[in-house]
C-alpha positions as semicolon CSV with decimal commas, in nm:
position;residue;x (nm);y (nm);z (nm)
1;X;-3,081;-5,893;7,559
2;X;-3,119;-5,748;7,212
3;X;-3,134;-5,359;7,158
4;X;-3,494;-5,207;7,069
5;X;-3,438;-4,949;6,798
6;X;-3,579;-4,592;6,888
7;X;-3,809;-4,415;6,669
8;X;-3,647;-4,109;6,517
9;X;-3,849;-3,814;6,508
10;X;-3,984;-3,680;6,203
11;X;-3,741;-3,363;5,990
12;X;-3,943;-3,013;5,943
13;X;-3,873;-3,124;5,613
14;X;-4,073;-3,440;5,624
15;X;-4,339;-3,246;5,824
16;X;-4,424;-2,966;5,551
17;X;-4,215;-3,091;5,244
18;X;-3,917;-3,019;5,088
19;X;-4,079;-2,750;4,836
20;X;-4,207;-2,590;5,152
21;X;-3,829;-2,552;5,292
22;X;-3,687;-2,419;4,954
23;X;-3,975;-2,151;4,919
24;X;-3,846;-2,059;5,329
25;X;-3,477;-2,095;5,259
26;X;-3,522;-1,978;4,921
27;X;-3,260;-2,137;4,620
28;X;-2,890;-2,206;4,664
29;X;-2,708;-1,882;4,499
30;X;-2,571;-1,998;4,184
31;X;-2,224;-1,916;3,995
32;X;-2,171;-1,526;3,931
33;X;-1,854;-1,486;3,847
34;X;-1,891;-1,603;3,489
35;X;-2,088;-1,258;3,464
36;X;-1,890;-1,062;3,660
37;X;-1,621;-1,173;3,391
38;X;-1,833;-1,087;3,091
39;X;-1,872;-0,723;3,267
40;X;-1,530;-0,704;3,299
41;X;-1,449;-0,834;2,921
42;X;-1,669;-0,581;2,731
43;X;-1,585;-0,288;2,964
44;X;-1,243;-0,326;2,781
45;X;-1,384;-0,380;2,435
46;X;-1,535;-0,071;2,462
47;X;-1,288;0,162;2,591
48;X;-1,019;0,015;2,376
49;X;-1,145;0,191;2,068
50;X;-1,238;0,554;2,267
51;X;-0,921;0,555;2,428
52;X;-0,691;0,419;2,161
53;X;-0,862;0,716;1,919
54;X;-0,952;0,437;1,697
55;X;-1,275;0,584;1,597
56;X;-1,096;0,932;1,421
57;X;-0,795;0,714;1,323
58;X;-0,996;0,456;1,167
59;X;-1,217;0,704;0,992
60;X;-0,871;0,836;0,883
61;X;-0,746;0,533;0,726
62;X;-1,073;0,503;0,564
63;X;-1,089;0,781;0,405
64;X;-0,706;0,792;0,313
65;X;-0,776;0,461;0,096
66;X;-1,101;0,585;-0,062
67;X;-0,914;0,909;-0,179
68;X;-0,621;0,725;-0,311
69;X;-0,818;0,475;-0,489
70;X;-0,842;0,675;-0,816
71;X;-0,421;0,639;-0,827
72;X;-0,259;0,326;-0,671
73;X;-0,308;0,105;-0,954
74;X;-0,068;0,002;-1,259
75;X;-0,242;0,147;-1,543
76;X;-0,229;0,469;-1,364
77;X;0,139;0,491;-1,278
78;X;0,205;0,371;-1,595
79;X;0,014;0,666;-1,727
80;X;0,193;0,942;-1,530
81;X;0,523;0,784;-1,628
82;X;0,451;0,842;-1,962
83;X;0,343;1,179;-1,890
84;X;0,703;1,244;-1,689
85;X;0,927;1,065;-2,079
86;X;0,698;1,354;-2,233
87;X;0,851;1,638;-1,983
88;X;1,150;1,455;-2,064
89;X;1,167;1,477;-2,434
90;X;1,018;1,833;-2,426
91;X;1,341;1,943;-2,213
92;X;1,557;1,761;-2,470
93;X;1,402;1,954;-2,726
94;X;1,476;2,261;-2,563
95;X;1,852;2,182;-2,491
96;X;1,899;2,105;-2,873
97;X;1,668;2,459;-3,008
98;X;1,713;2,731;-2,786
99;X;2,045;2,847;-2,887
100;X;1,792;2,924;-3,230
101;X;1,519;3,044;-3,070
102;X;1,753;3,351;-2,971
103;X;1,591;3,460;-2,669
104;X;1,652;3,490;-2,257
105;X;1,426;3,207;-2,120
106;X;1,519;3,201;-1,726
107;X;1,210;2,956;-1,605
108;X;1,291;2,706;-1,940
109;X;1,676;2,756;-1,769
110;X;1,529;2,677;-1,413
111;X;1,330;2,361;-1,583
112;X;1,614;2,244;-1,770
113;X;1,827;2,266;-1,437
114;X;1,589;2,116;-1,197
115;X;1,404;1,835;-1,372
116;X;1,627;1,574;-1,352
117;X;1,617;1,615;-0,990
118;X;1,264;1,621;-1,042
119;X;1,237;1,334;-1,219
120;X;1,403;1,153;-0,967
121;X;1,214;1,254;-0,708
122;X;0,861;1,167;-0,905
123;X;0,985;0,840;-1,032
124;X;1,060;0,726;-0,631
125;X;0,706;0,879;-0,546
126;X;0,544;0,654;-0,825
127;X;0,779;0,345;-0,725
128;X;0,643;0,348;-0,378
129;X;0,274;0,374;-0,490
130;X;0,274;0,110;-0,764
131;X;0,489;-0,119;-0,524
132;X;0,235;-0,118;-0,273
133;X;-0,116;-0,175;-0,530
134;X;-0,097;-0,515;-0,390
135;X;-0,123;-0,433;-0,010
136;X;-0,357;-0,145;-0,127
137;X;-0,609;-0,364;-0,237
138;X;-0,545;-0,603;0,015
139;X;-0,692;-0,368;0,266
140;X;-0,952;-0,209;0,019
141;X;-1,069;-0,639;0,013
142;X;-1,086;-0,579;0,468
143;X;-1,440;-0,410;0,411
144;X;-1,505;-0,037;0,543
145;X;-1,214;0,031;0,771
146;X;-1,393;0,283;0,994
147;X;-1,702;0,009;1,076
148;X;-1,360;-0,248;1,286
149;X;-1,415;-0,001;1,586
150;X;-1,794;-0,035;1,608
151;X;-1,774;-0,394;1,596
152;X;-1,539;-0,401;1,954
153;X;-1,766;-0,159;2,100
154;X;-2,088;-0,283;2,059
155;X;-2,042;-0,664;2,080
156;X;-1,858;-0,493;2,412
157;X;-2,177;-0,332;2,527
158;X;-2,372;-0,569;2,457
159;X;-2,146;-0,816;2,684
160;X;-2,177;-0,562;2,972
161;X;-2,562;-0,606;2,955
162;X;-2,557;-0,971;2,943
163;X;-2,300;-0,976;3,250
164;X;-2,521;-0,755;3,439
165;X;-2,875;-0,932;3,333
166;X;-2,670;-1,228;3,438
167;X;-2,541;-1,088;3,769
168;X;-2,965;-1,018;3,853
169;X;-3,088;-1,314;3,758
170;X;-2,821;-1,525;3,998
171;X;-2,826;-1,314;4,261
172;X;-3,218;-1,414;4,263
173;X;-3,127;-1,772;4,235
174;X;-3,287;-1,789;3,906
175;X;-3,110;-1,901;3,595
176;X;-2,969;-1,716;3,298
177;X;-2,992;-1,862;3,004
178;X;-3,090;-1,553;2,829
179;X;-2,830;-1,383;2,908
180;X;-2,578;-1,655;2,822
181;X;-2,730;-1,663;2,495
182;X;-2,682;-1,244;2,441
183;X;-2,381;-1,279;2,541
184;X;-2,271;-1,585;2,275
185;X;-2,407;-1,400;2,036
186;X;-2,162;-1,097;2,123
187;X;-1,913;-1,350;2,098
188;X;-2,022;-1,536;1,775
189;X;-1,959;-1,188;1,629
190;X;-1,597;-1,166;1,758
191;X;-1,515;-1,473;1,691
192;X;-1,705;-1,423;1,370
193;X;-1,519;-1,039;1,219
194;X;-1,166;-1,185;1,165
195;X;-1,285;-1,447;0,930
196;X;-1,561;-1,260;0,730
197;X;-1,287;-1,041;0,678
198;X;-1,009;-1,184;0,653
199;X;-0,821;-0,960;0,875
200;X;-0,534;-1,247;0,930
201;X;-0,436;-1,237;0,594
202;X;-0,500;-0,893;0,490
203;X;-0,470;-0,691;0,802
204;X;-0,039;-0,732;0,792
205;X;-0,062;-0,562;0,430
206;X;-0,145;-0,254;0,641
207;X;0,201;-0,253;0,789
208;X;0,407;-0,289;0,486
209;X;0,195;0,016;0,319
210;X;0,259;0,205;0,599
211;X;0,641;0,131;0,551
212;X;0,671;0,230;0,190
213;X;0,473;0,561;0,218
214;X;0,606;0,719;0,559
215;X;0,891;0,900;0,311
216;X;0,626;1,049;0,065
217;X;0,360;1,079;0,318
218;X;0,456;1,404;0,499
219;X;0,405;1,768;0,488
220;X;0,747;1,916;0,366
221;X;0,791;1,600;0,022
222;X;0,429;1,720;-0,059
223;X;0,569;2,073;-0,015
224;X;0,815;1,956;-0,267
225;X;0,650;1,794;-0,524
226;X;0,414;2,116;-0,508
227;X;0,750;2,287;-0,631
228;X;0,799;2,036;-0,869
229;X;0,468;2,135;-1,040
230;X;0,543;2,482;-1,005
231;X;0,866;2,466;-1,210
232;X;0,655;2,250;-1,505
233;X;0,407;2,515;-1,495
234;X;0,604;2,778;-1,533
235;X;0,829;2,602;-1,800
236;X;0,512;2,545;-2,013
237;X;0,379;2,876;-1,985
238;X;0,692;3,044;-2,143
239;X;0,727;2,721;-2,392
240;X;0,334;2,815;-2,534
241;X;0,387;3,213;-2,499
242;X;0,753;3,288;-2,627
243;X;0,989;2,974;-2,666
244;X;0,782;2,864;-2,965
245;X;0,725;3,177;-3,123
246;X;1,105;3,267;-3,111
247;X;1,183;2,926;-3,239
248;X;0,898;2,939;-3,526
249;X;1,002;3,333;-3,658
250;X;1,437;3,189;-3,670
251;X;1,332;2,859;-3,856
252;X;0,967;2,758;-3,872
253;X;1,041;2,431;-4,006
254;X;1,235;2,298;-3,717
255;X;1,062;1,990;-3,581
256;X;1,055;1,949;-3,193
257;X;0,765;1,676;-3,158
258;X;0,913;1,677;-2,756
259;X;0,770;2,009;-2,700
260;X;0,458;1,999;-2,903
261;X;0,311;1,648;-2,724
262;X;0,394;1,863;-2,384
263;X;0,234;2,127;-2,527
264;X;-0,078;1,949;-2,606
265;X;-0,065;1,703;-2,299
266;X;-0,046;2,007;-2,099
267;X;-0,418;2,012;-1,988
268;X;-0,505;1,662;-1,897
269;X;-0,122;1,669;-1,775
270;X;-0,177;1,906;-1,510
271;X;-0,527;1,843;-1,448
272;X;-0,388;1,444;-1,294
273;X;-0,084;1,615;-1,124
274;X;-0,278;1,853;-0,908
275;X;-0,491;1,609;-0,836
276;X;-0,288;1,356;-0,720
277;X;-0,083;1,679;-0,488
278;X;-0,419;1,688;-0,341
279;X;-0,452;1,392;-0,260
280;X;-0,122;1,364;-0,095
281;X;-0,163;1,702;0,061
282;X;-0,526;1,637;0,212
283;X;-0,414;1,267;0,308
284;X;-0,104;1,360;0,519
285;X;-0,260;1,425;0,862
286;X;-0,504;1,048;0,772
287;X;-0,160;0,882;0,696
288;X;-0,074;1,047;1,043
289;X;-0,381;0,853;1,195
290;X;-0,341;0,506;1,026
291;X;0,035;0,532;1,158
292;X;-0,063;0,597;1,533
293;X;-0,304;0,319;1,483
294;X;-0,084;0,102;1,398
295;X;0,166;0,223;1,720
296;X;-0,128;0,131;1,965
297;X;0,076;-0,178;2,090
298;X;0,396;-0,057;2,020
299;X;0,507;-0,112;2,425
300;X;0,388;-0,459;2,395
301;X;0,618;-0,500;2,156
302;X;0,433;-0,526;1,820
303;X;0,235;-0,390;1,566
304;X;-0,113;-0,346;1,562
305;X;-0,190;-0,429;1,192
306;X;0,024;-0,766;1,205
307;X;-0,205;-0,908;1,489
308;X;-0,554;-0,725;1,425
309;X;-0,756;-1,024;1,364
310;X;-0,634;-1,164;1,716
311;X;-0,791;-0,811;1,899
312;X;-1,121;-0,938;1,794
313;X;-1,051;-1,361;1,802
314;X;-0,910;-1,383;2,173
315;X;-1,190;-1,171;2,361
316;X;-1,432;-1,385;2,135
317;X;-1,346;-1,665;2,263
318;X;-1,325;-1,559;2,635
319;X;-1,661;-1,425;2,618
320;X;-1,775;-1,762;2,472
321;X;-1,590;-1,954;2,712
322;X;-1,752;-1,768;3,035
323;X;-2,094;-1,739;2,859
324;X;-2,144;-2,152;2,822
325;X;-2,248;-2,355;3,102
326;X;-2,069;-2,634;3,030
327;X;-2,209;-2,821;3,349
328;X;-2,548;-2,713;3,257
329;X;-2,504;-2,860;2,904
330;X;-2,354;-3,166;3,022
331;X;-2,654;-3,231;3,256
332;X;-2,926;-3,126;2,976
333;X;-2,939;-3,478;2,811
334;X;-2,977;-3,665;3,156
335;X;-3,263;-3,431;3,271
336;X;-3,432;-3,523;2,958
């Protein structure tokens, strides 16, 4: 005998409609941790700058390269080395006339005595500034140097919001495209920083400028050079008030060319030496910055100015990676 089949009842959901279930159910909760990641990413973009310090040290470093730009170039160095074979040939001048000028001249003795220590120590100060022109301009080429902590912070904000807009707009079972697309933006910028400024390439000449000035780039050589100048001044003051004079009333046609170019260079002489003491001596406490900057990773293991480029690359690219819906995207063409 065959089997009858049995009616089957009618689902609520055939009674008053799918739609109808959905509005009572309401929609399936979708993906949030993509957001909660994003939260988590620009929470540490923003407190890497405030509590690395890389806001003051930056500003620093900025300002350390702006004040040294008027010096670290060739024609420059060349132009205070000529200024030191003038010193130089005045003190040889000096040797050969002062047993005629007659007189007691104790700060010509101390100048006599001290400059070719002097020299020595100037000539290493201008080595490691012309040496490092190249890396100089290098970073000068990286763009303002105290803007690179803004641009972790905000793109790091701006991630937070989109992870928490994000976060709302799921937890409503709603989607989030908008805040997918503020937070690839945040990431386009990342991603985008290195490159614009070519922080791979440039960014390691940081490093190497740091080496070559941490000998000349402290309180107690500025302290010294500062002596240096004191010596020259003095030394010039009783060449133009007394040496000469002596030497002119024993035998006024002795020729010392040495001593009359220092004589005469002695204004726009003096006027680039204290400058560039200035410099040095306001710069000391920014060279202190850049160098603590560069220590931020020194427990990983490595310098900060060799790898800067990858600070803002890697959390590009993470933010990117949890911002895209790859499903969604992948579904977009069939759902047209």
């Amino acid at each position: 005998m065959a089997e009858t089949s049995q009616p089957t009842l009618p689902s609520y959901a055939d009674i008053v409609g799918e739609e109808a279930v959905v509005a009572e159910v309401g929609p399936a909760p979708r993906p949030r941790w993509r957001f909660v990641a994003l939260i988590a990413l620009g929470v540490l973009l923003f407190a890497l700058p405030v509590v690395t310090g890389m806001f003051t040290r930056a500003a620093g470093g900025q300002q350390l390269l702006t004040e040294f730009r008027p010096y670290v170039s060739s024609e420059v160095i060349a132009k205070f080395r000529g200024y030191l074979d003038t010193v130089d040939a005045a003190r040889t001048d000096v040797q050969a006339t002062q047993s005629i000028a007659g007189g007691h001249y104790e700060r010509l003795d101390t100048f006599v005595a001290q400059y070719p220590s002097i020299r020595q120590d100037m000539n290493g100060l201008l080595d490691a500034v012309e040496g490092q022109v190249g890396n100089y301009g290098q970073l000068r080429a990286v763009g303002p140097f105290d803007v690179l902590p803004f641009l972790l912070a905000v793109p790091g904000l701006v991630l937070v919001g989109a992870g928490v807009w994000g976060l709302r707009r799921t937890g409503n079972g709603e989607k989030a495209f908008g805040a997918r697309i503020l937070a690839i933006l945040a990431a386009a910028v990342l991603i985008a920083v290195p490159f614009a400024d070519g922080l791979f390439s440039r960014a390691p000449a940081g490093a190497q400028l740091i080496d070559a000035f941490t000998p000349i780039m402290t309180h107690e050589r500025v302290a010294a050079v500062q002596r240096h100048f004191v010596v020259l001044v003095a030394a010039e003051g009783e060449l133009d008030t007394q040496f000469l004079g002596d030497l002119r009333q024993h035998d006024s046609a002795h020729a010392v060319p040495g001593i009359d170019a220092f004589v005469s260079q002695w204004q726009p002489m003096t006027a680039d030496f204290a400058s560039l003491i200035g410099v040095m001596a306001d710069n000391v406490d920014n060279f202190g910055r850049v160098v603590a900057l560069d220590r931020i990773t020194a427990p990983l293991g490595f310098r900060s100015f060799d790898y800067f480029g990858w600070f803002f690359l890697v959390p590009g690219v993470l933010a990117a990676a949890a911002a895209i819906d790859v499903k969604g995207a992948a579904r977009w063409p069939r759902k047209r």
